[in-house]
Coordinates of C-alpha atoms in Angstrom, one line a residue:
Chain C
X158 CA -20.1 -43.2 -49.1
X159 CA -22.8 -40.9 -50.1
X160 CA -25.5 -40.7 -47.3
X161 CA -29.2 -39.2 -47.2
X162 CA -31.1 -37.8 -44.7
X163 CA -34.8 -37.7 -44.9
X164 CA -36.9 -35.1 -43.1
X165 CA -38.9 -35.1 -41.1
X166 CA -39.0 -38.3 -39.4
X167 CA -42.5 -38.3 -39.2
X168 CA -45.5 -36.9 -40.4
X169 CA -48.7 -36.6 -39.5
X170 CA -51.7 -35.5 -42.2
X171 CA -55.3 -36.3 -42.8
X172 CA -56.9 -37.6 -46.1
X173 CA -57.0 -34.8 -48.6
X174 CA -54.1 -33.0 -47.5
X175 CA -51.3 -32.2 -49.6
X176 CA -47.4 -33.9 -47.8
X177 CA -43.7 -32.9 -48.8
X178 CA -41.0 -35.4 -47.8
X179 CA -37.5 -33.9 -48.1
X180 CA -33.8 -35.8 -48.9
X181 CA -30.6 -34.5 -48.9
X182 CA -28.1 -36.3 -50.2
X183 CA -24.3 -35.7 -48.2
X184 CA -23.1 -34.8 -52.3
X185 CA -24.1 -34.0 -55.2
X186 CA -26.3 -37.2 -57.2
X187 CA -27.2 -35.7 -60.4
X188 CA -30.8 -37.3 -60.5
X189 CA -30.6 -40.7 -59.2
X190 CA -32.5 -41.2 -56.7
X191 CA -35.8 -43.0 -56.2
X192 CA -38.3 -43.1 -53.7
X193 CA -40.4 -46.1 -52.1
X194 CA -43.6 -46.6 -50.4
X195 CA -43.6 -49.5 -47.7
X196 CA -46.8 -50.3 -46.1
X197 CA -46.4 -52.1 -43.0
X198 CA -45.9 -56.4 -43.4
X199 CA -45.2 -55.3 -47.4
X200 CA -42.7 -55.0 -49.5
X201 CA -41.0 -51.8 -50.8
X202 CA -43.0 -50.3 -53.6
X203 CA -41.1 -48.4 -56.3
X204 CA -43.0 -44.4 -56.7
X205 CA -40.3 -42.5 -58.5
X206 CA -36.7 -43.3 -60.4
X207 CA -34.7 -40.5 -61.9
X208 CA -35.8 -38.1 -59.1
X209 CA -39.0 -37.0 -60.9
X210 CA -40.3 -39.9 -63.3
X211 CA -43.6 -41.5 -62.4
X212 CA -43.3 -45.3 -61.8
X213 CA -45.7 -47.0 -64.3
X214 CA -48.9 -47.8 -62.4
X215 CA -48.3 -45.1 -59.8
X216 CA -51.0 -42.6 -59.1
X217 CA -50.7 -38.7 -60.5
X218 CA -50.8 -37.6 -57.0
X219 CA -47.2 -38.6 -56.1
X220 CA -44.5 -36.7 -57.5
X221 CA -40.7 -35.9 -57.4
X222 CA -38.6 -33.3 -58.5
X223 CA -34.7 -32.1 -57.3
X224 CA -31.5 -32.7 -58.4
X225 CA -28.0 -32.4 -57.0
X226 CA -28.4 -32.5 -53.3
X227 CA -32.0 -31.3 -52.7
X228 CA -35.3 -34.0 -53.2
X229 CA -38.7 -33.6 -52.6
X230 CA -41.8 -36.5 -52.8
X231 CA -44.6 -34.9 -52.6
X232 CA -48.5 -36.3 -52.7
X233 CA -50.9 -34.0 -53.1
X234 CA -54.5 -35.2 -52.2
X235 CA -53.5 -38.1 -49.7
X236 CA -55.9 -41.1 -49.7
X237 CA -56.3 -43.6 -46.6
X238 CA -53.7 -46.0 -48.5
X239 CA -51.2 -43.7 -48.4
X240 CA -49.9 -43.7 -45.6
X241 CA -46.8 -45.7 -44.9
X242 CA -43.6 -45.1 -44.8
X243 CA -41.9 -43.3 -47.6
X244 CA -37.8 -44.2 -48.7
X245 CA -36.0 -42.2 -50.8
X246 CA -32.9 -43.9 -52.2
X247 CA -29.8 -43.4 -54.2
X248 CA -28.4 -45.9 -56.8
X249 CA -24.8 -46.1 -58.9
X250 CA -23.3 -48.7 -60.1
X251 CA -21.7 -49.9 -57.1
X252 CA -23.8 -48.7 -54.1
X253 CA -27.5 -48.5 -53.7
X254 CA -27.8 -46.8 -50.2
X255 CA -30.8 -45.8 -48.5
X256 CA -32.1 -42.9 -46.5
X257 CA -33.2 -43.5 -43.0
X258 CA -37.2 -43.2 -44.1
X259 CA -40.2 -41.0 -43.3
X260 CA -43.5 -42.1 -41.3
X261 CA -46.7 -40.6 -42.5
X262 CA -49.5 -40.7 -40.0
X263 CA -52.7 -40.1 -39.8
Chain D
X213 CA -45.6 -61.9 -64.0
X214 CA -42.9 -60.7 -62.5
X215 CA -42.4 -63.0 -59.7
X216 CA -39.6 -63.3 -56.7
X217 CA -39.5 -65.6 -53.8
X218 CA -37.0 -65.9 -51.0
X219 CA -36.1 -69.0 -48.8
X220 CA -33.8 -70.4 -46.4
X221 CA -34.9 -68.0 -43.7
X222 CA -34.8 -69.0 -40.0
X223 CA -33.4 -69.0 -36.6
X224 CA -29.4 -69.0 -36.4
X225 CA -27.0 -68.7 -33.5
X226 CA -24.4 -66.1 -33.8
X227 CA -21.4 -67.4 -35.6
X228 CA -23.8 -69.4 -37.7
X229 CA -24.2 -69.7 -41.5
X230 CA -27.4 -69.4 -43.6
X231 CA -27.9 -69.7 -47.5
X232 CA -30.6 -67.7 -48.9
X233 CA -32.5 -68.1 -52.0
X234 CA -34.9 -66.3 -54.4
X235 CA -36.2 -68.2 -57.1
X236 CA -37.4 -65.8 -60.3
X237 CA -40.0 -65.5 -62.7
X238 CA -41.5 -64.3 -65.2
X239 CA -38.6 -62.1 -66.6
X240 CA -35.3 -63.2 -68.6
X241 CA -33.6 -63.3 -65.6
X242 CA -29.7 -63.5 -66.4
X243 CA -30.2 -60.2 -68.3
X244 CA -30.9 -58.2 -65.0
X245 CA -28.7 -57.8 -61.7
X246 CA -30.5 -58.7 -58.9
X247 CA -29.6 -57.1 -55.0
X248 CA -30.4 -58.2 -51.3
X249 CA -31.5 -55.3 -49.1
X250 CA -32.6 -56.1 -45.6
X251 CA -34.8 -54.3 -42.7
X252 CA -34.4 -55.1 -39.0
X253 CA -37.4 -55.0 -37.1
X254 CA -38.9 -51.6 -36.2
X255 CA -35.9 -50.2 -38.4
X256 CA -35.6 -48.8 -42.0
X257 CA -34.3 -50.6 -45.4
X258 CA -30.7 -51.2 -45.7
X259 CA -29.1 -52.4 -49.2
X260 CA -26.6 -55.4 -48.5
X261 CA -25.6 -56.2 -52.2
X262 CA -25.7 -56.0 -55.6
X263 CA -25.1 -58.8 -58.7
X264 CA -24.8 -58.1 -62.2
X265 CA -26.7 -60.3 -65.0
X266 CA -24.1 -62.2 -65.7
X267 CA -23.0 -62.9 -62.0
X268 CA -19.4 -61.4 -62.9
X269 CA -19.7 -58.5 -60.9
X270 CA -20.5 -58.0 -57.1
X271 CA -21.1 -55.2 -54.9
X272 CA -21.2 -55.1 -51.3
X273 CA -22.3 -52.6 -48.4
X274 CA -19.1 -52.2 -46.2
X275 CA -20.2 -53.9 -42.6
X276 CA -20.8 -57.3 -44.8
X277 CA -17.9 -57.5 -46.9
X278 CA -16.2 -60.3 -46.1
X279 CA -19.0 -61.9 -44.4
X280 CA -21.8 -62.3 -47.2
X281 CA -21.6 -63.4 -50.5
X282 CA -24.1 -63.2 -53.2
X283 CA -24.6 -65.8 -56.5
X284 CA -26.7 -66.7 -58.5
X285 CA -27.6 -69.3 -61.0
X286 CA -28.7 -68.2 -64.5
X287 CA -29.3 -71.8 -65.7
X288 CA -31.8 -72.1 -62.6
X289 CA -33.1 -68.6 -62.1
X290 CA -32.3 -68.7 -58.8
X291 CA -30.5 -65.7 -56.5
X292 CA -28.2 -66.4 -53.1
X293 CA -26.9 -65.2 -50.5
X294 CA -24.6 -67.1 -48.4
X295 CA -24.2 -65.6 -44.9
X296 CA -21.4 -66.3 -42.8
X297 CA -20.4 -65.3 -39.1
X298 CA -23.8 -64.2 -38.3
X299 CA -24.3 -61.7 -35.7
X300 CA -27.3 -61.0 -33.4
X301 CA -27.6 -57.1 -35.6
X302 CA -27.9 -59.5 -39.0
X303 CA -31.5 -60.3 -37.8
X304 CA -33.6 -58.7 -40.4
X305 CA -35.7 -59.8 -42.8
X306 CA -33.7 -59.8 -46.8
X307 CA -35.6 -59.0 -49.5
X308 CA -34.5 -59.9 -53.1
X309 CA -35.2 -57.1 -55.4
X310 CA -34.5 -56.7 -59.3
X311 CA -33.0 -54.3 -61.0
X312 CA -34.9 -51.7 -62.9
X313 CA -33.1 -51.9 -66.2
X314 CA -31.0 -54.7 -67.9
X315 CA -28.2 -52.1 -69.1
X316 CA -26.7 -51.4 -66.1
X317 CA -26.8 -51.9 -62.1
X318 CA -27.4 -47.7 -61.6
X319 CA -31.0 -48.1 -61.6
X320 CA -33.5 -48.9 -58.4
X321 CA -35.5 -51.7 -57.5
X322 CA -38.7 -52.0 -59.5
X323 CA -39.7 -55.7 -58.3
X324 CA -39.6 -57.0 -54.8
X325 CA -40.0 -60.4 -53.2
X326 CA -42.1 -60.5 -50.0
X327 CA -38.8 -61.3 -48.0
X328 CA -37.8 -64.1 -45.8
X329 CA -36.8 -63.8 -41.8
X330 CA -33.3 -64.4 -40.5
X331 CA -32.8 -64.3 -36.5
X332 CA -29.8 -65.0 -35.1
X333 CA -30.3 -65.5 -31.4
X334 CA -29.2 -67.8 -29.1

């Protein structure tokens, strides 16, 4: 099974800074993956599909781009409601698997 | 309005069984697969499995094959999971989620119901 690691763990920013979550997928993915934002008590929001496409609804600020085995997420001018915890995931037909997630702080 | 909401949540001893549901709206739903994905408390997001549209074709993660199985019921817009031989590290709460694209089950989650809490505990 094809696993992904998120880095870092955690993450700590203030408003207006500009964050870069990393996954690395254990084999090559072509470009599907997708990344989530949970807020605490929420559901799982849907950012990014296809590594880099922009979720409809989702601000400019976020933005993905990788392929293979190397992914970023990056949000360039955070805002208070950013941060949460950030998922990057990969999907086939069979398997939709999960990395371990990223915790951005204040 | 896309709508999802899961039921049948609650408090299980181990060795117990528990059905969930997640009744649909809002979209034609036997056109889309529809997954379980689950998140122990304090811990990350973990997909459990995968239906297609049509219910014909299921996909599992490998520490619940055998022990889960997910259905669902076109005629009723309704999603299960049937649980089986619960263990204390099935405590979690299981979200429904739908299927980004009606072609195929290689797509992420773009709807999410606001889950439902299973604890099995003695």
């Amino acid at each position: 099974a094809i696993q992904l690691t998120q880095s870092p763990s955690s993450l700590s920013a203030s408003v207006g800074d500009t964050v870069t979550i990393t996954c690395r997928a254990s084999q090559g993915i072509s470009s599907a993956l997708a990344w989530y934002q949970q807020i605490p008590g929420k559901a799982p929001k849907l950012l990014i599909y296809e590594a880099s496409s922009l979720e409809s609804g989702v601000p400019s600020r976020f933005s993905g781009s990788g392929s293979g085995t190397d992914f970023t997420l990056t949000i360039s001018s955070l805002q208070p409601e950013d941060f949460a915890t950030y998922y990057c995931q990969h999907f086939n037909s069979y398997s939709h698997s999960f990395g371990q997630g990223t915790k951005l702080e204040i | 309005e896309v709508q999802l909401l899961e039921s049948g949540g609650g408090l299980v001893q181990p060795g117990g069984s528990l059905r969930l549901s997640c009744g649909a709206s809002g979209f034609s739903f036997s056109r889309y697969a529809m997954s379980w994905v689950r998140q122990a408390p304090g811990k990350g997001l973990e997909w459990v499995s995968t239906i297609s549209g049509s219910g014909g074709r299921t996909y599992y993660e490998d520490s619940v094959k055998g022990q889960f199985t997910i259905s669902r019921d076109n005629s009723k817009n309704t999603l299960y999971l049937q649980m089986n031989s619960l263990r204390a590290d099935d405590t979690a709460i299981y979200y429904c989620a739908k299927i980004y694209s009606a072609l195929t089950t290689a797509n992420p989650h773009d709807y999410w119901g606001q889950g439902t809490l299973v604890t099995v505990s003695s």
